[in-house]
XYZ file of C-alpha atoms in Angstrom:
538
model
C 54.111 94.456 116.815
C 57.173 96.639 117.035
C 57.447 100.052 118.781
C 56.782 102.009 115.642
C 53.684 100.049 114.808
C 52.410 100.732 118.331
C 53.192 104.397 117.961
C 51.492 104.502 114.581
C 48.276 102.891 115.826
C 47.964 105.481 118.582
C 48.772 108.517 116.563
C 46.162 111.276 116.579
C 46.356 114.567 114.728
C 46.135 116.555 117.945
C 49.411 115.040 119.101
C 51.246 116.865 116.318
C 53.270 119.993 117.137
C 51.332 122.753 115.284
C 53.975 125.436 116.217
C 56.820 123.361 114.806
C 54.747 122.429 111.680
C 53.734 125.986 110.906
C 57.276 127.235 111.403
C 58.704 124.723 108.893
C 55.786 125.533 106.547
C 56.392 129.258 106.768
C 60.155 128.817 106.192
C 59.361 126.884 102.959
C 56.897 129.546 101.844
C 59.484 132.309 102.537
C 62.233 130.512 100.584
C 60.051 129.856 97.590
C 58.766 133.463 97.567
C 62.277 134.702 97.525
C 62.993 132.449 94.493
C 59.883 133.701 92.716
C 60.613 137.371 93.380
C 64.282 137.070 92.208
C 63.213 135.128 89.102
C 60.406 137.589 88.274
C 62.724 140.545 88.014
C 63.805 139.421 84.524
C 60.314 139.145 83.071
C 60.536 141.818 80.320
C 58.725 140.194 77.329
C 55.827 137.877 76.665
C 58.207 135.020 76.047
C 59.770 135.690 79.476
C 56.458 135.547 81.209
C 54.882 132.701 79.243
C 57.920 130.440 78.568
C 60.684 131.649 80.903
C 62.547 133.172 77.994
C 63.228 129.620 76.737
C 66.369 129.783 78.811
C 66.287 126.466 80.781
C 68.704 123.567 80.054
C 67.581 119.995 79.554
C 68.359 118.740 83.099
C 66.748 121.885 84.667
C 63.593 121.390 82.543
C 63.651 117.653 83.359
C 63.434 118.486 87.096
C 60.735 121.060 86.335
C 58.741 118.490 84.312
C 58.999 116.126 87.274
C 57.961 118.873 89.585
C 54.934 119.622 87.408
C 53.995 115.989 86.956
C 54.614 114.769 90.547
C 51.642 116.582 92.012
C 49.873 116.201 95.324
C 48.004 113.300 93.672
C 51.259 111.480 93.161
C 52.511 111.906 96.720
C 49.456 112.195 98.948
C 46.733 110.576 96.851
C 48.583 107.564 95.569
C 50.292 106.714 98.856
C 46.888 106.873 100.519
C 45.250 104.785 97.835
C 47.887 102.059 98.160
C 47.691 102.130 101.996
C 43.889 101.637 101.913
C 43.227 99.574 98.748
C 46.678 97.984 98.110
C 47.048 96.646 94.587
C 44.263 98.720 93.113
C 45.799 101.849 94.515
C 49.179 101.007 92.966
C 47.484 101.044 89.562
C 47.454 104.864 89.823
C 51.300 104.791 89.919
C 51.478 102.382 86.911
C 48.941 104.508 84.963
C 50.677 107.792 85.568
C 54.056 106.418 84.628
C 52.906 104.639 81.419
C 50.978 107.738 80.547
C 54.160 109.770 80.545
C 55.750 107.305 77.998
C 52.661 107.747 75.727
C 53.097 111.531 75.876
C 56.768 111.249 75.116
C 56.426 108.902 72.114
C 53.435 110.475 70.406
C 53.226 114.133 71.324
C 55.972 115.951 73.247
C 58.721 116.769 70.767
C 56.424 117.150 67.840
C 54.389 119.789 69.730
C 57.501 121.538 70.918
C 58.724 121.884 67.388
C 55.450 123.215 66.083
C 54.115 125.589 68.745
C 55.095 128.869 70.333
C 53.424 129.190 73.761
C 50.315 127.019 73.980
C 48.683 123.827 72.832
C 46.322 125.827 70.553
C 49.385 127.003 68.509
C 49.692 123.426 67.251
C 46.015 122.777 66.772
C 45.438 125.945 64.795
C 48.650 125.770 62.704
C 46.927 124.528 59.567
C 43.269 125.075 60.501
C 41.158 128.187 60.957
C 42.571 130.223 63.803
C 39.411 131.632 65.463
C 37.219 128.656 66.049
C 40.026 126.221 66.826
C 41.853 128.549 69.274
C 38.601 129.279 71.064
C 37.868 125.587 71.426
C 41.418 124.742 72.541
C 41.424 127.556 75.127
C 38.093 126.300 76.480
C 39.277 122.805 76.902
C 42.553 123.991 78.404
C 40.701 126.069 80.991
C 38.434 123.088 81.838
C 41.278 120.628 82.282
C 43.209 123.112 84.403
C 40.180 123.740 86.604
C 39.663 120.012 87.343
C 43.392 119.682 88.135
C 43.316 122.661 90.434
C 40.389 121.129 92.339
C 42.568 118.136 93.194
C 45.555 120.294 94.415
C 43.263 122.490 96.490
C 41.653 119.429 98.159
C 45.162 118.196 98.990
C 46.181 121.499 100.475
C 43.126 121.700 102.686
C 43.618 118.230 104.099
C 47.373 118.568 104.466
C 47.433 121.867 106.443
C 44.412 120.676 108.402
C 46.473 117.679 109.490
C 49.452 119.902 110.255
C 47.481 122.280 112.438
C 44.944 119.835 113.896
C 41.987 121.539 112.163
C 39.006 119.306 111.804
C 36.046 121.624 110.927
C 35.069 122.587 107.427
C 35.406 126.333 108.113
C 39.036 125.970 109.157
C 39.788 123.881 106.085
C 38.072 126.430 103.873
C 40.290 129.181 105.330
C 43.356 127.055 104.528
C 42.205 126.597 100.886
C 41.679 130.382 100.642
C 45.233 130.995 101.880
C 46.673 128.485 99.398
C 44.762 130.157 96.563
C 46.100 133.595 97.593
C 49.692 132.327 97.690
C 49.259 130.756 94.277
C 48.060 134.026 92.791
C 51.063 135.895 94.229
C 53.525 133.259 92.860
C 52.184 133.508 89.331
C 51.703 137.265 89.301
C 55.246 137.935 90.491
C 57.326 135.148 88.968
C 55.640 134.123 85.705
C 56.855 130.895 84.084
C 60.501 131.523 85.111
C 59.665 131.823 88.816
C 57.222 128.971 88.645
C 59.836 126.754 86.921
C 62.497 127.401 89.619
C 59.998 126.605 92.366
C 59.130 123.347 90.533
C 62.873 122.436 90.250
C 63.471 122.995 93.945
C 60.280 121.235 94.945
C 61.008 118.162 92.676
C 64.446 117.827 94.202
C 63.122 118.055 97.822
C 60.115 115.723 97.100
C 62.255 112.994 95.579
C 64.896 113.254 98.396
C 62.166 113.160 101.031
C 60.375 110.239 99.509
C 63.709 108.381 99.080
C 64.622 108.947 102.688
C 61.287 107.621 103.915
C 61.435 104.674 101.536
C 64.868 103.652 102.893
C 63.604 104.079 106.499
C 60.570 101.880 105.898
C 62.654 99.172 104.190
C 65.251 99.357 107.041
C 62.474 98.625 109.562
C 61.569 95.615 107.511
C 65.124 94.298 107.060
C 65.336 95.727 103.511
C 62.849 93.061 102.522
C 59.932 93.938 100.349
C 58.390 90.583 101.257
C 58.517 91.434 104.991
C 56.917 94.834 104.305
C 53.980 93.204 102.398
C 53.568 90.628 105.176
C 53.349 93.395 107.759
C 50.799 95.202 105.663
C 48.686 92.068 105.332
C 48.895 91.358 109.140
C 47.613 94.918 109.990
C 44.992 95.347 107.199
C 41.409 94.437 107.881
C 41.281 93.128 104.318
C 44.103 90.632 104.955
C 45.770 89.122 101.833
C 43.167 90.817 99.638
C 45.233 94.006 99.855
C 47.805 92.377 97.615
C 45.339 91.162 94.984
C 43.403 93.110 92.397
C 39.727 93.930 93.020
C 39.671 95.439 96.527
C 38.414 98.746 95.105
C 37.311 97.990 91.615
C 36.383 94.331 91.887
C 32.656 95.088 91.969
C 32.801 97.048 88.704
C 35.738 96.112 86.428
C 34.464 98.536 83.742
C 35.235 101.414 86.187
C 38.835 100.197 86.369
C 39.161 99.967 82.589
C 37.705 103.506 82.272
C 40.196 104.768 84.848
C 43.068 103.076 83.108
C 42.194 104.651 79.779
C 41.997 108.069 81.372
C 45.299 107.681 83.133
C 47.295 106.235 80.208
C 46.002 108.692 77.565
C 45.379 111.763 79.698
C 48.964 113.049 80.140
C 49.411 113.560 76.381
C 46.528 116.112 76.578
C 47.450 117.987 79.744
C 48.235 121.517 78.708
C 50.398 122.386 81.726
C 52.681 119.402 81.163
C 53.072 119.993 77.393
C 53.775 123.698 77.973
C 56.986 122.768 79.798
C 58.565 121.846 76.459
C 58.371 125.537 75.302
C 60.809 126.648 77.994
C 63.887 125.082 76.353
C 65.745 126.642 73.428
C 66.160 123.599 71.113
C 64.664 120.159 70.351
C 67.842 118.570 71.589
C 67.355 120.137 75.044
C 63.742 119.003 74.922
C 64.917 115.402 74.455
C 67.423 115.785 77.286
C 64.791 117.084 79.576
C 62.593 114.057 78.754
C 65.364 111.591 79.698
C 65.910 113.333 83.035
C 62.149 113.471 83.691
C 61.619 109.779 82.981
C 64.333 108.669 85.401
C 63.041 111.017 88.115
C 59.386 110.167 87.684
C 59.979 106.457 87.408
C 62.051 106.334 90.591
C 59.475 108.278 92.493
C 56.619 105.920 91.525
C 58.674 103.004 92.739
C 58.985 104.838 96.122
C 55.174 105.164 96.319
C 54.822 101.367 96.478
C 57.020 101.163 99.536
C 55.494 104.292 101.170
C 51.921 103.074 100.611
C 52.376 99.631 102.100
C 54.594 101.190 104.761
C 51.702 103.476 105.770
C 49.373 100.435 105.719
C 51.679 98.513 108.143
C 52.914 101.352 110.420
C 49.835 103.542 110.583
C 46.861 101.427 109.518
C 44.021 102.052 107.134
C 41.508 103.029 109.880
C 43.791 105.651 111.337
C 44.451 107.116 107.901
C 40.826 107.300 106.979
C 39.890 108.896 110.286
C 42.509 111.702 109.934
C 41.370 115.238 108.874
C 42.637 114.789 105.309
C 41.270 111.211 104.944
C 43.315 108.934 102.686
C 45.383 111.939 101.615
C 46.943 111.872 105.096
C 48.790 108.607 104.694
C 52.234 110.042 103.773
C 52.247 112.698 106.521
C 51.040 110.121 109.148
C 53.772 107.716 107.979
C 56.302 110.512 108.486
C 54.914 111.082 111.968
C 55.230 107.440 112.787
C 58.828 107.243 111.491
C 60.391 110.459 112.651
C 57.921 112.293 114.912
C 56.693 115.831 114.579
C 59.968 117.057 112.978
C 59.809 114.604 110.019
C 56.057 115.217 109.760
C 56.598 118.983 109.494
C 59.335 118.509 106.848
C 57.407 116.028 104.689
C 54.234 118.089 104.948
C 56.085 121.263 103.968
C 57.466 119.451 100.958
C 54.000 118.304 100.040
C 52.730 121.775 100.467
C 55.476 123.151 98.226
C 54.416 120.478 95.768
C 50.856 121.818 95.757
C 52.024 125.435 95.391
C 54.313 124.630 92.525
C 51.792 122.547 90.637
C 48.924 124.994 91.091
C 51.173 127.844 89.931
C 52.120 125.878 86.801
C 48.483 125.063 86.041
C 47.342 128.599 86.663
C 49.930 130.233 84.382
C 49.034 127.672 81.700
C 45.319 128.540 81.925
C 46.069 132.300 81.978
C 48.471 132.055 79.044
C 45.852 130.146 77.038
C 43.187 132.770 77.726
C 45.450 135.753 77.058
C 47.392 134.330 74.046
C 44.589 132.322 72.335
C 41.347 134.117 73.168
C 42.433 137.710 73.757
C 45.458 137.872 71.442
C 44.456 135.687 68.581
C 40.605 135.740 68.554
C 39.679 139.116 70.029
C 42.659 141.109 68.692
C 43.134 138.725 65.706
C 46.861 138.510 66.205
C 47.427 142.314 66.004
C 47.463 143.034 69.766
C 50.383 144.219 71.858
C 52.310 141.371 73.586
C 52.541 143.608 76.720
C 48.703 143.904 76.791
C 48.516 140.122 76.514
C 50.624 139.742 79.639
C 48.413 142.242 81.447
C 45.327 140.199 80.535
C 47.087 137.011 81.654
C 47.808 138.606 85.082
C 44.167 139.524 85.526
C 43.119 135.991 84.419
C 45.351 134.588 87.122
C 43.270 136.403 89.833
C 39.971 135.133 88.372
C 41.240 131.505 88.095
C 42.559 131.720 91.587
C 39.193 132.780 92.988
C 37.372 129.943 91.033
C 39.934 127.419 92.253
C 39.409 128.508 95.878
C 35.621 128.084 95.546
C 35.931 124.711 93.907
C 38.580 123.536 96.340
C 36.265 124.280 99.261
C 33.621 122.126 97.661
C 35.707 118.975 97.138
C 37.258 118.690 100.601
C 37.705 115.041 101.693
C 37.827 113.617 98.127
C 40.867 111.441 97.269
C 43.041 113.683 95.096
C 44.466 110.914 92.998
C 40.849 110.192 92.020
C 40.126 113.884 91.294
C 43.191 114.106 89.080
C 42.040 110.995 87.217
C 38.930 113.045 86.309
C 41.194 115.806 84.956
C 43.024 113.149 82.944
C 39.729 111.882 81.489
C 38.709 115.406 80.436
C 42.218 115.933 78.834
C 42.157 112.660 77.018
C 38.609 113.243 75.677
C 38.859 116.847 74.735
C 42.516 117.429 73.720
C 44.245 114.173 72.804
C 42.079 113.295 69.758
C 42.587 116.709 68.159
C 46.331 116.766 68.947
C 46.927 113.321 67.333
C 44.728 114.064 64.301
C 46.527 117.451 63.849
C 49.969 115.861 63.949
C 49.360 112.683 61.964
C 46.234 113.026 59.693
C 46.513 115.376 56.795
C 42.738 115.245 56.010
C 41.820 116.628 59.466
C 39.652 119.722 59.279
C 38.538 122.644 61.366
C 35.041 121.122 61.760
C 36.610 117.887 63.082
C 38.773 119.793 65.550
C 35.905 121.804 66.906
C 33.514 118.802 67.078
C 36.149 116.694 68.833
C 37.170 119.280 71.418
C 33.652 120.447 72.358
C 32.175 116.989 72.092
C 34.841 115.278 74.146
C 34.768 118.032 76.768
C 30.975 118.227 77.149
C 30.529 114.414 77.230
C 33.297 113.980 79.866
C 31.976 116.828 82.118
C 28.302 115.746 81.761
C 29.095 112.130 82.584
C 31.150 113.218 85.654
C 28.254 115.409 86.866
C 25.731 112.578 86.507
C 28.059 109.927 88.002
C 28.590 108.767 91.666
C 31.325 111.426 91.914
C 28.639 114.107 92.440
C 25.730 112.250 94.066
C 24.330 109.012 95.396
C 27.143 107.704 97.700
C 28.633 108.638 101.049
C 31.833 109.918 99.335
C 29.980 111.940 96.690
C 30.258 115.721 96.709
C 26.580 116.045 97.656
C 26.533 112.960 99.830
C 24.236 110.029 99.809
C 21.153 112.076 100.565
C 21.120 113.607 97.019
C 21.061 111.200 94.080
C 20.743 112.367 90.458
C 23.458 109.977 89.056
C 22.478 107.762 86.108
C 25.972 107.023 84.757
C 27.289 104.052 86.818
C 31.033 104.616 86.429
C 33.155 107.031 88.468
C 35.413 107.838 85.518
C 33.952 108.694 82.145
C 36.955 107.825 79.983
C 35.623 104.618 78.518
C 32.792 106.577 76.849
C 34.107 110.080 76.341
C 37.570 109.259 74.932
C 36.338 107.093 72.015
C 33.521 109.682 71.456
C 36.172 112.493 71.121
C 38.033 110.469 68.450
C 34.837 109.556 66.635
C 33.646 113.155 66.491
C 36.992 114.334 65.152
C 36.787 111.764 62.329
C 33.112 112.380 61.655
C 33.576 116.161 61.542
C 36.458 115.861 59.063
C 34.854 113.394 56.659
C 31.651 115.398 56.474
C 33.291 118.769 56.093
C 32.904 120.496 52.700
C 35.772 122.839 53.390
C 39.185 121.317 52.676
C 42.233 122.608 54.546
C 45.416 123.790 52.847
C 47.653 120.845 51.835
C 50.646 123.301 51.803
C 50.159 124.105 55.506
C 49.676 120.431 56.312
C 53.042 119.652 54.629
C 54.755 122.598 56.374
C 53.423 121.428 59.763
C 54.692 117.894 59.104
C 58.160 119.074 58.229
C 58.338 121.465 61.237
C 57.043 118.884 63.726
C 59.582 116.322 62.639
C 62.640 118.536 62.148
C 62.033 121.610 64.275
C 62.738 123.904 61.207
C 61.256 127.333 61.930
C 60.521 126.573 65.608
C 60.922 129.129 68.332
C 64.501 130.092 69.295
C 65.888 130.852 72.705
C 65.564 134.601 72.257
C 62.961 136.513 70.368
C 64.339 139.000 67.844
């Protein structure tokens, strides 16, 4: 065992340097707040607040997409999952990356050409505005809420590790502070400020992960084989850490359900799809996709090295005993590699990751409520755009409070797992309607409403009555409470096909036929971009 391995096995959170950690953390917060305030000065119209004035270039938006997509789940959750469960944990990386390709090929550019600000713009283009927008806004808010829970759980565990806070009250205070910062970011900066924070955060996250990856490989003679051998030697599971089944071997159906949710979920995530509305043309949208794929793909390769590096240099027992549980793997690896200074730097990057992602999710949810429910349903499209922005700002505060309450409730859960639940809801409630709207001319309003509400309610109900909520030691209510009857931890294998089925059934049984003219217009616009939003509103 080398010196770093000896250090790693004796690392305890109290040996961190809280003063140094909080200093680096506050410096990052200060810099990002300056960026947000400067960017927010130019928010004059609804397009500025919702879509950053459509002023970002392809490479800039590519970094922002990567910043939005590479959430706390990607950095903290996946590294922890690989460190503890090996091969099964790496499936999160594979699923998230393949999911991005599905979103690119089937949805991204077509939606950008058709919509204005939100996912509901696409879904209601050729259907009845009121019921479809209401359903789309409801599913958007639900997906965003589940995603926010994951980020808040990551924030609580991360800052608890930084400051050596082990009690629930301290972690709850941390989550509250994160929620407050998130509200400030979105209120002041809008989409433009949020996008610039995501660009900076993506750059720092990828550089930090790259540096740690090279460091881990250097310790192992730049040999991936040596790294895996070290992980096997340290792991209590031995060689099983390199084989499938360590986590999902007892229930392969759970793994299939998880895989379906991961691969299909991204194409239904409103906050990722909304990024395509911040560029002026379809050409720039395509450029941003190319940049995003390279950045995201490289990062997920890094997670393999970082995960097994944490397994070999820190050890699964040390990781699971830390305040943040498995989410502490990457920060503890940084501590083992570079001491308190690197720990503070990497943790600050991870915290900036959480702030940027929660800001993007929050503005998406607020935009959906203000634009789709208030502007289109309540005001029936005749409202003042300035009033919409005011409603969006108030919605941000409400969402922030709900996210804080939910984040306190899910402390200790693996955030990659929590994000997988958000993906399942997105794939069940949003994806069927998006694909039917874009590719099936016989799709009807009834089909859209049935699909969205049916997919959403089935996914949420199955999650509530699954081991996620009760019946096990890792459940939200613990092992002492057991009302679970659904055996799988992820509902995707049931709720996703049900969402597609209800969309088909609602359409074929509907007596009201939709306008073939609007269907043809939507097809032309989605494929060519003719009539899509320009860079500046006139």
